[in-house]
Short mmCIF file of N, CA and C in Angstrom, two decimals:
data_model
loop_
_atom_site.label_atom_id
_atom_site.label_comp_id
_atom_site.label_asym_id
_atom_site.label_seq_id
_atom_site.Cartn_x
_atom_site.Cartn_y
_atom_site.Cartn_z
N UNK A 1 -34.45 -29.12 -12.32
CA UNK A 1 -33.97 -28.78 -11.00
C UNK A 1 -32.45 -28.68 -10.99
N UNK A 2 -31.98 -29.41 -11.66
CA UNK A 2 -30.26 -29.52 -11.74
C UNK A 2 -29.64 -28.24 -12.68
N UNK A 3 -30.68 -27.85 -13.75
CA UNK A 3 -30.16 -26.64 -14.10
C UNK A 3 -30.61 -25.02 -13.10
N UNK A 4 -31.39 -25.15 -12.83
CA UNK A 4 -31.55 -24.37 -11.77
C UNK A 4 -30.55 -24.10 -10.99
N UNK A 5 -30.14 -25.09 -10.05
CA UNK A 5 -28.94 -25.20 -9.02
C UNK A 5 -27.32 -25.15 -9.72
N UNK A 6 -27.44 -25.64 -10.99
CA UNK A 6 -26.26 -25.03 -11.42
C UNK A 6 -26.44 -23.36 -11.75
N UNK A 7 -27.05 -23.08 -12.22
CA UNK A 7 -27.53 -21.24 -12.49
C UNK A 7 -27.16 -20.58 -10.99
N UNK A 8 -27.71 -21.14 -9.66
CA UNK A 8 -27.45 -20.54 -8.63
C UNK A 8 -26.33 -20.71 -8.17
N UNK A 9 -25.31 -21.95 -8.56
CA UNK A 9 -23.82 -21.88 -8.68
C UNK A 9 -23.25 -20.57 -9.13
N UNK A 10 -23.77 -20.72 -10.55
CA UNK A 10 -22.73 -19.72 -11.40
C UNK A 10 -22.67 -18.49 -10.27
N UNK A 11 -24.21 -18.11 -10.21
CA UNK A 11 -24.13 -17.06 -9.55
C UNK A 11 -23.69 -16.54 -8.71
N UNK A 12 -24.11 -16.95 -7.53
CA UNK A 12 -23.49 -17.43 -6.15
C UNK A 12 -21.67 -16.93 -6.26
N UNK A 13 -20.84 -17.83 -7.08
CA UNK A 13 -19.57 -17.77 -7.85
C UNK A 13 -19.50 -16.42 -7.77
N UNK A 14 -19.90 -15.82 -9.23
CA UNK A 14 -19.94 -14.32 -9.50
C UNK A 14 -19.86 -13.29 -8.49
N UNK A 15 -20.95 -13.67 -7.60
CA UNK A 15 -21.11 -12.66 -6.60
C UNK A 15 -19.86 -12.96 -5.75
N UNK A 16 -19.53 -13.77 -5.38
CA UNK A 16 -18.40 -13.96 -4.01
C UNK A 16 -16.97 -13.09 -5.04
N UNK A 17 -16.80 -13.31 -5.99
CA UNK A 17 -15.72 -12.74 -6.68
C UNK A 17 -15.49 -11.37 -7.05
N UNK A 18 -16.78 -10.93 -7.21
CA UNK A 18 -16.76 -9.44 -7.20
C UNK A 18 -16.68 -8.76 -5.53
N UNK A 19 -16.93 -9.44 -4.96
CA UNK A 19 -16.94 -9.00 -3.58
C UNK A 19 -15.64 -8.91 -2.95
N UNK A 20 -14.71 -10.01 -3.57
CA UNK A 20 -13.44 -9.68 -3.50
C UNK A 20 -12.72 -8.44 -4.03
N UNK A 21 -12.90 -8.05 -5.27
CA UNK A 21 -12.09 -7.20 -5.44
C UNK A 21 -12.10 -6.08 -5.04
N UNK A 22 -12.61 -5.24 -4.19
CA UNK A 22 -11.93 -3.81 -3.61
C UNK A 22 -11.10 -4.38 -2.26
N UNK A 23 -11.00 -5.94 -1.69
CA UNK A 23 -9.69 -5.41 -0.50
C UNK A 23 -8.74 -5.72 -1.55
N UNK A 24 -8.79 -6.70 -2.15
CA UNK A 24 -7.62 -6.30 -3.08
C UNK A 24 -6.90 -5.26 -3.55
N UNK A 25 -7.61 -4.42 -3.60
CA UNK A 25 -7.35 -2.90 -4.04
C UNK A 25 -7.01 -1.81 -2.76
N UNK A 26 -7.42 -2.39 -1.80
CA UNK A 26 -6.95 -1.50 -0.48
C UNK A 26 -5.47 -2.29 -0.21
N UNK A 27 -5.45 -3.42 -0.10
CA UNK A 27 -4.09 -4.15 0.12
C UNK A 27 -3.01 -3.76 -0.56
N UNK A 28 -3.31 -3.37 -1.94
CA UNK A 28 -1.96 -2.77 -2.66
C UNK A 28 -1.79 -1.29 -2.16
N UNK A 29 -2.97 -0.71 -2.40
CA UNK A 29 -2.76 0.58 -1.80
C UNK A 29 -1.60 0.46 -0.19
N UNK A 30 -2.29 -0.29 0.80
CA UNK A 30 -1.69 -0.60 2.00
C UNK A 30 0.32 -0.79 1.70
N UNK A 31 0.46 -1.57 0.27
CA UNK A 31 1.28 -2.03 0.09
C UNK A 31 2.23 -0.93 -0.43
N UNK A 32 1.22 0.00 -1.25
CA UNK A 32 2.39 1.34 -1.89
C UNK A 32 2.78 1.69 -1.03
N UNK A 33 2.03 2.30 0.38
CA UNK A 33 2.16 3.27 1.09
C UNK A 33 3.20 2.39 1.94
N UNK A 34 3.72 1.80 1.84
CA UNK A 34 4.58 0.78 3.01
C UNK A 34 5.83 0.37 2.14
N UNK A 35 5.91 0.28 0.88
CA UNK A 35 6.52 0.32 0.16
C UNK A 35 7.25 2.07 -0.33
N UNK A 36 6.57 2.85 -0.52
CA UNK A 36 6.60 4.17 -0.69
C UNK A 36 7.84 4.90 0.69
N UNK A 37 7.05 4.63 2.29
CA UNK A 37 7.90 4.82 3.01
C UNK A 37 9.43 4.16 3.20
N UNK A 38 9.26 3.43 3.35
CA UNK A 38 10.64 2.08 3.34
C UNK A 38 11.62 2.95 2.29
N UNK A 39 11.20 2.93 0.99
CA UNK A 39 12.12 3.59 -0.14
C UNK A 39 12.53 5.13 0.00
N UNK A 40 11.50 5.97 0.05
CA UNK A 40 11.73 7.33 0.50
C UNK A 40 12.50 7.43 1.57
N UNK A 41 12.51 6.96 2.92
CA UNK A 41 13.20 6.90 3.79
C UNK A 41 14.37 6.24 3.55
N UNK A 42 14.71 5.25 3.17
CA UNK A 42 16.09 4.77 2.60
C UNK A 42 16.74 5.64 1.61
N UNK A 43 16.71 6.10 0.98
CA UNK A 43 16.93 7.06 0.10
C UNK A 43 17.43 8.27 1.08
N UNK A 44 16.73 8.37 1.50
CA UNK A 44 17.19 10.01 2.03
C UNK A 44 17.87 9.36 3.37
N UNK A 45 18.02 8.18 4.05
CA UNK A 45 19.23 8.05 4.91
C UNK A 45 20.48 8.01 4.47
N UNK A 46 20.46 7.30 3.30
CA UNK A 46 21.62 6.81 2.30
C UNK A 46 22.31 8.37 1.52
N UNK A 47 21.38 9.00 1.39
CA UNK A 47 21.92 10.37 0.44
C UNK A 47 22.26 11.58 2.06
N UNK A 48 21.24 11.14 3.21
CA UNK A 48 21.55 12.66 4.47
C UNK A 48 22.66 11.96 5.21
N UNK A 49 22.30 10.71 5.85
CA UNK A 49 22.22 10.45 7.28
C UNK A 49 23.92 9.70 7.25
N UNK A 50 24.55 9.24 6.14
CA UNK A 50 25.50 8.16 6.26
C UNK A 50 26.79 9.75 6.26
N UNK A 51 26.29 11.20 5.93
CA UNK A 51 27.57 11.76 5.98
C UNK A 51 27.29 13.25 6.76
N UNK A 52 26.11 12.65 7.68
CA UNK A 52 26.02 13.73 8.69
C UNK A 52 25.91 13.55 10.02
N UNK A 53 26.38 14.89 10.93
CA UNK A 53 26.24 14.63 12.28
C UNK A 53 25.21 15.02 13.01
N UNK A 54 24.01 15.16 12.12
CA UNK A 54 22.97 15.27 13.40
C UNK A 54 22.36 13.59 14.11
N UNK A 55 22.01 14.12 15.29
CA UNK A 55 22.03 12.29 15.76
C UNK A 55 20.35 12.27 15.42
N UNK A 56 19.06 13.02 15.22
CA UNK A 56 17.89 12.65 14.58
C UNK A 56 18.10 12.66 12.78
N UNK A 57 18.69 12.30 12.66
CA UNK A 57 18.93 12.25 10.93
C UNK A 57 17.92 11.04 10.62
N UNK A 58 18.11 10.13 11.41
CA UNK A 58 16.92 9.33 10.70
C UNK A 58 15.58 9.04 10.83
N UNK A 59 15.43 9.61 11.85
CA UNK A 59 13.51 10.51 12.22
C UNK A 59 13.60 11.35 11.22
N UNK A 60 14.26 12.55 11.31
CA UNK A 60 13.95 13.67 10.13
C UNK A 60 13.50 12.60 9.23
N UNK A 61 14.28 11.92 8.21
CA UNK A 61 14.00 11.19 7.29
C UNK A 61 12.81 10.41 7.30
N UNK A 62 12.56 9.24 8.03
CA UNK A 62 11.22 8.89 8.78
C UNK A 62 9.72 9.92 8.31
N UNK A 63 10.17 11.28 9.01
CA UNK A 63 9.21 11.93 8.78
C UNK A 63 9.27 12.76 7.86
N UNK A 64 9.96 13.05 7.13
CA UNK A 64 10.08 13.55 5.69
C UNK A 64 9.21 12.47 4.73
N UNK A 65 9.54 11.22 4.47
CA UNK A 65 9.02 10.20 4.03
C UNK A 65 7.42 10.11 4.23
N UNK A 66 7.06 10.22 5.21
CA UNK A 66 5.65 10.31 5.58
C UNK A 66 4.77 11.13 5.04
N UNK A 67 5.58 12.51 5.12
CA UNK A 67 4.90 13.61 4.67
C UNK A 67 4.96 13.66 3.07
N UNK A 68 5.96 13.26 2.47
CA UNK A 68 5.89 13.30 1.00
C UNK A 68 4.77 11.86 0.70
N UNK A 69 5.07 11.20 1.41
CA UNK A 69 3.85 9.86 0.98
C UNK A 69 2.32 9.88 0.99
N UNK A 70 2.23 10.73 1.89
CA UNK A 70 1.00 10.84 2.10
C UNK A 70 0.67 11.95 0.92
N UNK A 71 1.35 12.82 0.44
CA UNK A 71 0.84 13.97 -0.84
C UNK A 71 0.83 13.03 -1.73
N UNK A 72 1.92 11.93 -2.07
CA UNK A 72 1.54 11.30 -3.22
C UNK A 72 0.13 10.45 -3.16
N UNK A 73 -0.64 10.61 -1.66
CA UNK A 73 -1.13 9.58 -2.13
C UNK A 73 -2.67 10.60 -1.86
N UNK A 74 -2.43 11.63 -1.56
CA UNK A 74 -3.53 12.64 -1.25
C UNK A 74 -3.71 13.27 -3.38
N UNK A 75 -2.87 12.89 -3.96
CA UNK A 75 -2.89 13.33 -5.09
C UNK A 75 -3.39 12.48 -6.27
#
C-alpha cells in the first residue's frame, strides 16, 4: 500500500509540472513583447524625438514600436 501511494506521488508530481510549463512560456512571450516595446520605443525617442520639433514625436514612436513588434512577433 505504501508503494502504491508513493507511485501516485511521483505521479501526481509529474503531472502538476508539466502543467506548468506553457504559462511559463506565455509569460516570457508577455515579457518579449513588453520588453521589445519599451526598447524599440526608446530607441527611436533617443535617435527622433530628443532633436525634433514635432510635439507627437513620442506617440509616432509608441506606435512605430508596436507595429514593428507585433511583425516580429507575427514572424
Amino acid at each position: 500500500m505504501k508503494t502504491f501511494l508513493i507511485f501516485w506521488g511521483f505521479l501526481f508530481s509529474f503531472v502538476v509540472f508539466a502543467a506548468d510549463i506553457p504559462s511559463d512560456d506565455l509569460g516570457a512571450q508577455k515579457y518579449d513583447r513588453t520588453q521589445c516595446l519599451y526598447n524599440t520605443t526608446q530607441d527611436c525617442i533617443n535617435s527622433q524625438c530628443l532633436t525634433s520639433e514635432e510635439t507627437d514625436c513620442q506617440d509616432n514612436c509608441r506606435k512605430m514600436a508596436q507595429a514593428k513588434c507585433q511583425q516580429e512577433i507575427n514572424e
